Each structure stands twice: as C-alpha cells, then as structure tokens.
Amino acid sequence: MNFKKAARVITSLLLVVGMGLSYTSCSDDDDPKPEAKLLTFTITNAGQTKDVVVEGVVNGTAVTVAVPYVSDVAALTFEATVSNNAVLTPASGTTLDFSEPRNFVVANGELEETYMVTVAKADPDAAVLKSIQVASANTKEEYQTELDLIAQTITVTYNTLQADTIVVTEMDFGPNGAIASTEVGKGFNLALEDQKVSITYAGETKDYAFVTNVTEAGFNPANTENLLDKSSASGLVPSEISTNNSRGADFNGEYVFVASREGGNNILYYDVDATVFEAKMLDMEGVEGGSWVISDLKCVGDAIYASNMVMAAAEKTFKVYRWANVDAKAEVVLEWNTTNAEQRLGDALSIVGDPATDGYIFASNFPGYGGKANASEIYGWKATGGVFGDVMTWNPTLETANKLGQYGRVTEIPGTADKFMVAGAEAMFIINNDGTVDHEISGDVIQGRAMDVEFFEYNGGRYMSYTVNREWQAEGVFYEVVNITEGADALAGIKALTAENIEEKTIVAKKMVSGPQDAWVNANNAVAFNSENEPQVFAFSVISGFIIDTLKR
C-alpha cells in the first residue's frame, strides 16, 4: 500500500471536512436572533390640512408623538417598522383614535412585546380656540358642545323645547397674547345666522362658526286631538253637572268623576270610551256628615278619594273616603275634628302618592264664607304604610298674595322629595316640606286662579298643566300646558319661567267658555296616558263642564 498517497487522500478529506465545519460555524454567527421590537413609529396625517408627517420617539416600550395642536387626534394614520419577521398589531397603515394612549403588540414567534403610544398636541403657534362650553341663557343648563378644530365649527345640541339663546360658560384659546371676540358670560342667539367665535393672533384671525343640532322633543300642538268635549264651548255640558252644585272633578284615563250636590250627594262618573255617554254613580252608602256631605275628589289609579266640607265651627269632623274602584263601597280613611270656628276644609282636596301605602292627604283652609277672612293654611296628613300621623299645618306667607287657601291644591314636584307646588285662586308657589316658601310665581308669569297643577313628561319634554277659572271675565275658563323642559329637572324648569318667556313656553292654551258666568268657582286639571302612551289633558270648571284633549307628536 502506498502510504504517502493514502496520507494525502486522508489529509484532503480532513481539509474538506474542516472547511465544511468552518463554513457552518460562520453561517450560525451571521443569522441574527429573533426579536420583537418596534423600530419606528410615524403619524402621517397630522395638522389641520392632514398632510403633516411627524416621527415619534421610541424610548424602551414607550412611544411619544407630538403633533401640531390643530390635529384630529381621533383619526390619525400611522406607519411603523418592526424587527425582521415580526408582526405588529394593529397593523401599520391603520387609522386610529389617539385621544388616549394606545397599546401596540409586536410578536415574533413566541416572543412578544407591548408598546404604549401617546400622542400629544404641541403648544399652538397660531390662533386657535382650544375649548368652549355653552349653556341655556334661561337656566344655565349645559348643552352638548362639540368643537371641531379641523372644520372650525362649534356644534351645539339641544331640543325643540329648549332655548336658542345661549351663554358661554367655559372657553380657552391660544397662544398667549391671542384675543377672542367673546368671553365667558356673553351670549349668542343660535336662531340667527352667522353666529361665531373669532380668535386673533399675530395678524391672523380664525372664525369658529356655531352649528345647531336641534332634536325633536315633546308634542306638536297642531296635532292635538279632542277626545271628549262636554264644555260650555260645545254647548254639551251634561245637565247634572251644569250648575254650581257640581264641585270637584278628576280623570283617571278611563272615567271622569264629578262630585255633585245636585239632587243629592253623589259622585258621578262617565266612561269616556262608552258608546252611550251617560252618568253613573258610586255607591254612597255610609257617606254622611259635614256642612256638605261631598265636596272634592281625586283619583289614584283605580281608587277614588273624596272629602266632605266642614266650616264655621269647631269640633266638626272633616272626612276623607276611599273607593277602591267604581264598583267598591266607600271606606273612611281619615277623620279629623276642626279646632276652631275659622277652619273651612274640603273645598280643595289634594292627594300626593297613595295614602293606602305611603302618601299625603292635604286640605286647604278656604278664606271667608265660614272660614278665616285671609286664610292661607294648608293642613296635611302623611300616611306611612297606610297609617296616618298627626296633622301638620303650613301657613305660608307670600309677598304678592294672600288667601292662599282658596282652592289651594298641593302637587308633588317630580324629582324632589320635599318640595310641592301649591296653586289656587290667588297664587302659585313652591313650598318646602316644613311649610316655608321656596319660590313664588308672580301673576305676570302665571295669572291668578290657575288651579290644580299637574306635571308630566312626554317624548323628552317636561310640562306642567293647569286650568284657569276666570268665569266672571272675558278670559272665561281655559287650560294651559307650559313647557318646563329647560333645566336639570322640573324644579329648575319652573323657576326658569319669566314674564318675558312665558308666552313662548305656553304650548297650549284652550278655552272652554268665554265669560262672564259665575264668579269664584272651582276648576280642576288632570293628565292621564292612553294605550299609545300619549298624554290626555283633562280640564274642568264648575258650571262650564269639561274637555279631554290628546297631545300627539
């Protein structure tokens, strides 16, 4: 065997193998290890014209991007690069809302890294309205206000029952040294054209135009439909309630009830949907006593509450009865003996809540005619679990009126636990649960003899209704529906009524009769909802009968 030749072959093979090993080792050193890194992050549509490119700063897993102040940060498009073979979520080229910091995930195989991207607005270097908030000029209730820096518009959203007049409640603009065309506390009438806010800086002025977004609310007075007209206006007052022997009345959505002393002491009721319109009577067994056996009434659902009337002597028993429904017998739920000869109770009965469980019974002290000459007292009994506590007495004092007990009825103001509306022949006012007066509504806002206030809501609107009885004057008898939508709640809406805006706020005013007829008689008002959830307004006056109108969108 030639060993030299064999040695040369072996040596050659080793060299080839060695070279191969050496080549493989170099290949492993050149292939980078997999990574999950965000390398660059760029916003591509910043600025008012949406063509400004801004590169972000990547610092560890935090990325910050400073865009021009006038940029739509809610719709920014980004481009990003990541390490080799890695995938970014959300993907580069996506348009996103950067109003708040956002997380981005870079993944490469089993590797994963999360980055937080924060987009901030740089300080402005040109005239700009930074922010603005407006509110109703009447109630200071804030309206939804949206500032669009790109379009240079201020969109204000309110509904058809709210005022077009606004005031600026908050405003910020820049840069330092800029001048605004308005200031906090200044007003605008959005019903007028070309309403705007201008900001001027370094010889440049930017105008921000007001844009209104007025939504539909409430009902359309033109679409009001009469359900029933048994008033003097139609000449169809039922004979049994056509004299001043008819007293109080109410409507529960199914029946009209009238307390009457005509030919006896009865509570008549009428089915408003009956084919034949006729009076029926509640069972009056056990109803007795008082100067008048029956005087006023109120409904709570199917139940009917009614009172007698007592006057001109102490130790007379004021009674309140309850019928569970039209087929039930009467039960006495309250008896209270008068304490002096200047108390006359029962001309006006008020029910708040449901005294069968938790609620109130109120009776106002009628002035004169067997009562105190200028009586303003209101007596109340609170029921808890159907059990009445001791009588409480309110004796309110107003600057503009007295004789507050004349047909004074009490209504709870929605959204409040301890405030009530009192309305009668002389005045309308808000009273606290302790008997102190919270707010007076002057006669140049709502005239006297506006009685029996009802509150209701419909299609985003808040309203109050009442019946005005001025039968001895040309105004006669009519009901009104007033818009109290403006304000955070019904209480604020009531307090926002003024002599200047009441005509605008009075949505419906409908006459039942043109006077004169008989002076100083009672009037009632009620609101019930039909099967279509539409409000039905009931208005009644002694002698003049009643009407029921359905309010529609």
XYZ file of C-alpha atoms in Angstrom:
553
model
C 0.000 0.000 0.000
C 1.292 3.467 -0.909
C 1.048 5.244 2.493
C 2.041 8.578 1.107
C -0.799 8.537 -1.347
C -3.193 7.370 1.366
C -1.978 10.120 3.695
C -2.568 12.714 1.001
C -6.163 11.466 0.486
C -6.902 11.473 4.215
C -5.386 14.935 4.584
C -7.503 16.208 1.713
C -10.652 14.741 3.232
C -9.882 16.335 6.606
C -9.333 19.679 4.938
C -12.669 19.396 3.139
C -14.455 18.374 6.344
C -12.651 21.131 8.255
C -13.629 23.701 5.725
C -17.203 22.495 5.859
C -17.252 22.752 9.630
C -15.626 26.135 9.475
C -18.280 27.362 6.948
C -21.208 26.080 9.054
C -19.900 27.870 12.145
C -19.638 31.187 10.285
C -23.251 30.787 8.980
C -24.596 30.399 12.547
C -22.815 33.557 13.688
C -24.302 35.675 10.848
C -28.063 34.706 11.377
C -29.495 37.224 13.967
C -31.571 36.004 16.886
C -35.346 36.635 16.507
C -36.595 39.879 18.135
C -39.951 41.594 18.770
C -39.089 45.271 18.585
C -40.822 48.419 17.383
C -38.169 50.328 15.472
C -40.000 53.446 14.186
C -43.479 54.998 14.609
C -44.725 57.859 12.437
C -48.013 59.786 12.172
C -48.667 60.637 8.514
C -51.809 62.860 8.535
C -51.354 65.414 11.333
C -52.181 69.109 11.151
C -55.301 70.956 10.023
C -54.691 70.000 6.381
C -53.931 66.394 7.391
C -50.652 66.234 5.485
C -48.071 66.812 8.209
C -45.747 63.848 8.896
C -44.468 63.529 12.457
C -41.999 60.878 13.603
C -42.393 59.581 17.120
C -39.709 58.909 19.715
C -39.289 55.282 20.796
C -37.868 55.020 24.296
C -37.913 51.456 25.541
C -41.539 50.366 25.279
C -42.876 53.944 25.403
C -43.514 55.930 22.247
C -44.407 59.634 22.204
C -45.525 61.677 19.218
C -46.041 65.466 19.344
C -48.448 66.560 16.608
C -49.468 70.126 15.731
C -52.172 71.496 18.058
C -54.762 71.566 15.285
C -54.796 67.863 14.504
C -57.624 65.369 14.515
C -56.220 63.025 17.150
C -59.380 60.917 16.905
C -58.433 59.846 13.353
C -54.661 59.637 12.913
C -52.954 57.251 10.495
C -49.611 55.729 11.482
C -46.788 53.858 9.799
C -44.353 51.707 11.769
C -41.395 49.388 11.231
C -40.565 46.361 13.360
C -37.737 43.886 13.665
C -37.161 41.208 10.994
C -40.041 38.710 10.617
C -42.017 40.383 13.438
C -45.732 41.281 13.171
C -47.337 44.487 14.541
C -50.913 44.660 15.886
C -52.722 46.913 14.934
C -51.107 46.842 11.521
C -49.081 49.683 10.072
C -51.219 51.983 7.900
C -54.276 51.815 10.181
C -56.239 54.945 11.168
C -56.967 55.049 14.894
C -58.226 57.256 17.699
C -55.268 58.534 19.716
C -57.277 60.668 22.117
C -55.987 58.324 24.820
C -52.720 56.310 24.913
C -52.921 53.071 22.937
C -51.135 49.727 23.237
C -49.410 48.063 20.275
C -48.097 44.493 20.291
C -45.045 43.289 18.371
C -44.846 39.491 18.061
C -42.174 37.237 16.560
C -42.784 33.551 17.104
C -43.032 33.020 20.804
C -41.589 36.452 21.533
C -43.975 39.341 22.266
C -43.540 42.958 23.400
C -46.176 45.597 24.198
C -45.580 49.288 23.432
C -47.666 52.214 24.653
C -48.031 55.056 22.166
C -49.011 58.509 23.449
C -49.931 61.279 21.031
C -49.815 64.787 22.498
C -50.677 68.119 20.970
C -47.855 70.617 20.781
C -48.457 74.098 22.115
C -50.223 76.190 19.477
C -48.200 78.651 17.477
C -51.175 80.205 15.658
C -54.658 81.490 16.608
C -56.796 78.643 17.909
C -59.921 78.081 20.010
C -58.849 75.313 22.360
C -62.175 74.570 24.044
C -65.636 76.030 24.610
C -68.785 75.105 26.557
C -72.190 76.791 26.308
C -75.436 76.633 28.297
C -79.032 77.786 28.084
C -79.296 81.512 28.721
C -82.511 80.839 30.659
C -81.472 78.092 33.041
C -77.678 77.780 32.664
C -78.220 74.088 31.844
C -75.216 72.937 29.829
C -75.838 71.995 26.202
C -73.761 69.336 24.479
C -70.983 71.318 22.784
C -68.522 69.821 20.274
C -65.569 71.814 18.934
C -64.129 70.664 15.585
C -60.712 72.278 15.143
C -60.306 70.939 11.622
C -63.646 72.225 10.296
C -63.547 75.245 12.672
C -67.114 74.638 13.877
C -68.859 74.600 17.267
C -71.806 72.177 17.203
C -74.424 72.770 19.905
C -77.078 70.099 20.533
C -80.409 70.909 22.196
C -84.056 70.088 21.555
C -87.037 71.983 20.201
C -88.290 72.714 23.727
C -85.063 74.396 24.811
C -83.938 77.955 24.215
C -81.932 79.088 21.170
C -80.264 81.712 23.343
C -77.041 80.552 24.968
C -74.196 81.875 27.086
C -70.542 80.868 27.043
C -69.720 79.155 30.340
C -66.148 77.995 29.613
C -63.602 78.964 26.964
C -59.863 78.553 26.340
C -57.827 79.851 23.402
C -54.212 80.478 22.431
C -51.376 81.090 22.112
C -50.592 83.565 24.870
C -51.448 87.007 23.577
C -54.337 85.829 21.391
C -57.608 87.804 21.501
C -61.134 86.326 21.453
C -64.247 88.029 20.071
C -66.277 86.940 23.100
C -65.820 85.937 26.727
C -67.356 83.764 29.420
C -70.812 85.081 30.293
C -71.501 86.555 26.864
C -74.481 85.305 24.891
C -75.491 84.245 21.388
C -78.830 83.681 19.700
C -78.423 80.500 17.688
C -81.665 81.205 15.831
C -79.759 83.946 13.995
C -77.344 83.316 11.137
C -73.571 83.823 11.158
C -73.031 83.273 14.888
C -69.337 82.667 15.521
C -66.352 82.998 17.835
C -63.196 84.572 16.405
C -59.623 84.184 17.702
C -56.909 86.605 16.528
C -53.130 86.240 16.910
C -50.190 87.863 15.126
C -52.449 89.381 12.489
C -54.240 86.089 11.753
C -57.939 85.525 12.612
C -59.712 82.186 12.739
C -63.507 82.034 12.842
C -65.341 79.168 14.516
C -68.954 79.025 13.335
C -71.799 77.816 15.546
C -73.726 74.873 14.070
C -77.017 73.814 15.680
C -78.208 70.251 16.073
C -81.823 70.663 17.188
C -83.582 67.401 18.034
C -87.328 66.835 18.128
C -88.982 66.617 21.531
C -92.384 66.787 23.147
C -95.614 67.062 21.208
C -96.879 69.091 18.287
C -99.714 71.392 19.425
C -101.123 71.383 15.894
C -101.746 67.637 16.213
C -103.810 67.912 19.408
C -106.961 65.792 19.147
C -110.106 66.250 21.182
C -111.225 63.062 22.883
C -114.306 64.494 24.573
C -115.868 67.951 24.778
C -118.591 68.367 27.378
C -117.870 72.027 27.988
C -119.763 75.271 27.543
C -117.736 75.869 24.386
C -119.523 72.937 22.718
C -122.830 73.527 24.487
C -122.784 69.901 25.644
C -122.340 70.228 29.413
C -124.341 67.363 30.973
C -127.349 68.821 32.760
C -126.499 67.032 36.020
C -123.213 68.982 36.323
C -124.296 72.284 34.737
C -124.952 74.225 37.977
C -122.727 75.368 40.825
C -123.828 72.299 42.769
C -121.109 70.401 40.935
C -117.878 70.695 42.919
C -114.578 68.888 42.255
C -113.672 66.561 39.373
C -110.880 64.277 38.188
C -109.949 61.896 35.351
C -108.030 58.616 35.661
C -107.714 57.757 31.964
C -110.871 55.648 31.909
C -113.506 57.603 33.805
C -114.325 61.222 34.526
C -115.530 61.677 38.124
C -117.538 64.673 39.354
C -118.628 65.374 42.929
C -122.153 66.788 42.821
C -124.765 68.063 45.264
C -127.378 68.356 42.509
C -130.410 66.378 43.665
C -128.454 64.709 46.456
C -124.879 63.981 47.403
C -123.231 61.864 44.731
C -120.077 61.121 42.867
C -120.966 60.778 39.205
C -118.695 59.053 36.743
C -118.586 58.823 32.960
C -116.877 56.163 30.848
C -115.062 58.212 28.206
C -114.957 55.304 25.736
C -118.563 54.182 26.156
C -120.793 54.105 23.107
C -123.539 55.800 25.092
C -122.376 58.724 27.189
C -124.216 58.632 30.491
C -123.647 59.355 34.155
C -123.308 56.532 36.653
C -122.935 56.851 40.427
C -120.571 55.430 43.007
C -122.057 53.610 45.959
C -122.573 56.382 48.546
C -123.608 54.137 51.438
C -122.010 55.364 54.652
C -121.045 58.757 53.185
C -122.518 61.283 55.584
C -121.816 64.259 57.802
C -120.287 67.681 57.263
C -121.590 71.056 56.152
C -121.592 69.479 52.693
C -121.617 65.703 52.573
C -119.484 65.594 49.429
C -117.238 68.307 48.007
C -113.970 67.433 46.217
C -112.270 64.322 44.903
C -109.028 62.928 43.493
C -108.048 59.655 41.786
C -105.053 57.415 42.442
C -105.068 54.733 39.783
C -108.443 52.962 40.013
C -109.087 54.321 43.511
C -111.177 57.420 44.192
C -110.653 59.648 47.216
C -113.327 62.217 48.146
C -113.907 64.606 51.005
C -116.799 66.326 52.699
C -116.656 70.045 53.563
C -116.882 71.450 57.076
C -116.965 75.095 58.151
C -117.752 77.758 60.736
C -117.489 75.751 63.914
C -115.020 73.809 65.995
C -115.312 70.061 66.518
C -116.789 69.371 63.098
C -115.459 66.199 61.526
C -113.574 66.540 58.254
C -113.730 63.190 56.447
C -111.947 61.612 53.502
C -113.401 58.489 51.886
C -111.839 55.954 49.540
C -113.425 53.716 46.905
C -111.024 51.039 45.614
C -112.713 51.240 42.195
C -116.052 52.198 40.651
C -117.700 49.007 41.944
C -116.453 49.288 45.526
C -118.095 50.627 48.646
C -116.787 53.695 50.436
C -114.474 53.409 53.419
C -113.474 56.253 55.694
C -109.680 56.650 55.592
C -109.313 59.927 57.501
C -111.325 61.746 60.164
C -110.150 64.973 61.779
C -112.064 67.335 64.045
C -111.704 71.045 63.404
C -110.195 73.014 66.278
C -111.722 76.459 65.776
C -114.510 78.315 64.005
C -112.156 79.789 61.369
C -111.465 76.485 59.659
C -113.229 75.541 56.443
C -111.848 72.355 54.951
C -112.847 70.234 51.976
C -113.291 72.730 49.145
C -109.951 71.557 47.746
C -108.624 68.047 48.368
C -105.096 67.004 47.353
C -103.613 63.521 47.239
C -99.850 63.011 46.871
C -98.570 59.479 46.372
C -101.004 56.804 47.556
C -102.203 57.144 51.158
C -103.231 53.478 51.085
C -99.499 52.787 51.321
C -97.291 55.890 51.514
C -98.572 59.341 50.665
C -100.275 62.510 51.821
C -103.736 63.981 52.121
C -103.898 67.793 52.039
C -106.816 70.154 52.634
C -106.551 73.943 52.329
C -108.386 76.372 54.599
C -110.865 78.277 52.441
C -110.945 82.013 53.278
C -114.224 83.626 54.290
C -117.671 82.061 53.863
C -117.342 80.229 57.144
C -113.546 80.316 57.249
C -110.895 82.857 58.308
C -111.018 86.006 56.162
C -107.486 85.730 54.717
C -106.901 82.045 55.342
C -103.738 80.577 53.864
C -103.329 77.461 55.990
C -102.844 74.056 54.441
C -103.446 71.004 56.622
C -101.730 67.742 55.789
C -101.648 64.158 56.987
C -98.816 61.833 55.998
C -99.518 58.112 55.657
C -96.755 55.558 56.155
C -97.761 52.000 55.454
C -101.345 53.216 55.232
C -101.264 54.684 58.760
C -101.681 58.441 59.157
C -99.589 60.527 61.501
C -100.615 63.708 63.274
C -101.843 66.699 61.318
C -99.204 69.120 60.083
C -100.064 72.736 59.336
C -98.434 75.013 56.772
C -99.158 78.719 56.978
C -97.199 80.202 54.086
C -96.702 83.929 53.627
C -96.205 85.434 50.176
C -95.109 88.904 49.177
C -97.655 89.194 46.398
C -100.802 87.413 47.592
C -102.864 86.173 50.498
C -105.959 83.982 50.817
C -103.796 81.102 49.620
C -106.291 78.562 50.921
C -108.909 79.389 48.295
C -108.987 76.192 46.227
C -105.321 75.725 47.131
C -104.195 72.297 45.944
C -100.861 70.619 46.547
C -98.871 68.697 43.913
C -95.514 66.986 44.432
C -92.810 68.321 42.124
C -91.210 65.390 40.250
C -87.598 64.687 41.111
C -87.875 66.248 44.575
C -88.615 64.576 47.875
C -89.567 67.600 49.925
C -90.937 70.315 47.615
C -94.519 70.810 46.489
C -96.398 73.115 44.144
C -99.389 74.910 45.633
C -101.859 76.531 43.234
C -105.240 78.082 43.857
C -107.358 81.135 43.312
C -104.815 83.674 44.495
C -101.310 82.420 43.718
C -98.982 79.653 42.600
C -95.854 78.908 44.642
C -93.395 76.224 45.686
C -93.404 75.205 49.331
C -90.919 73.124 51.317
C -91.917 70.183 53.444
C -91.507 72.341 56.565
C -94.013 74.903 55.284
C -91.523 77.577 54.233
C -91.935 79.144 50.815
C -89.202 78.259 48.318
C -90.345 80.212 45.261
C -93.215 82.487 44.266
C -94.568 82.577 40.723
C -95.768 86.103 40.149
C -99.037 86.956 38.477
C -97.294 88.399 35.428
C -95.849 84.917 34.785
C -98.923 82.781 35.521
C -102.101 84.648 36.334
C -104.212 84.085 39.404
C -106.868 81.366 39.532
C -104.611 78.903 37.744
C -105.629 75.770 39.615
C -104.707 72.145 40.197
C -101.223 71.896 38.636
C -100.224 68.598 37.050
C -96.704 67.619 35.907
C -95.940 65.152 33.135
C -93.230 64.087 30.711
C -93.612 63.101 27.094
C -91.134 62.399 24.289
C -88.229 64.084 26.026
C -90.241 67.096 27.182
C -91.323 68.157 30.679
C -94.595 70.031 31.152
C -96.977 71.463 33.701
C -100.688 71.923 33.054
C -103.430 73.707 34.971
C -106.943 75.056 34.495
C -107.631 78.778 34.793
C -111.074 79.815 36.004
C -111.909 83.461 35.416
C -115.549 82.949 34.523
C -116.564 86.451 35.528
C -114.166 87.973 32.976
C -113.816 87.775 29.242
C -110.995 85.229 29.562
C -113.530 82.711 30.822
C -112.242 79.196 31.521
C -109.263 77.631 29.767
C -106.429 75.225 30.344
C -102.760 75.766 29.588
C -99.786 73.467 29.067
C -96.424 75.067 29.807
C -93.023 73.795 28.723
C -90.655 73.363 31.685
C -88.086 71.248 29.854
C -85.269 73.717 30.324
C -83.266 73.000 33.425
C -81.809 69.971 35.122
C -85.225 68.957 36.456
C -88.824 70.119 36.796
C -87.949 72.406 39.697
C -85.347 74.264 37.641
C -87.773 74.429 34.711
C -90.440 76.041 36.876
C -88.020 78.587 38.295
C -86.861 79.471 34.775
C -90.314 80.783 33.827
C -90.385 84.561 33.483
C -92.758 87.252 32.293
C -90.539 87.543 29.219
C -90.595 83.861 28.205
C -93.975 82.599 29.440
C -95.711 83.275 26.131
C -93.107 81.213 24.302
C -93.252 78.487 26.961
C -97.052 78.205 26.875
C -97.510 75.438 24.304
C -101.290 75.010 24.548
C -103.983 77.451 25.709
C -107.509 76.246 25.041
C -110.752 77.919 26.057
C -113.691 76.018 27.462
C -116.003 79.019 27.653
C -115.948 82.763 27.180
C -117.099 84.615 30.305
C -118.687 86.007 32.169
C -120.649 83.365 34.059
C -120.483 82.645 37.777
C -117.661 84.073 39.833
C -115.262 82.350 42.254
C -115.934 78.715 41.476
C -113.612 75.741 41.381
C -111.524 74.341 38.495
C -109.586 71.084 38.122
C -106.884 69.646 35.908
C -105.549 66.125 35.370
C -103.263 64.270 32.971
C -103.551 60.564 32.134
C -101.858 58.477 29.436
C -103.696 56.370 26.867
C -102.701 52.961 25.486
C -100.409 54.680 22.971
C -98.637 56.379 25.897
C -99.943 59.764 24.765
C -100.861 62.368 27.396
C -104.540 63.250 27.749
C -105.234 66.588 29.410
C -108.465 66.940 31.371
C -109.825 70.371 32.297
C -112.957 71.023 34.366
C -114.721 74.008 35.825
C -117.886 74.254 37.864
C -120.807 75.172 35.539
C -118.571 75.058 32.434
C -118.151 71.259 32.261
C -115.024 69.525 30.993
C -112.900 68.657 27.984
C -110.247 65.982 27.341
C -107.588 66.526 24.683
C -104.944 64.056 23.493
C -101.474 65.506 22.851
C -99.524 63.931 19.996
C -96.064 64.135 18.494
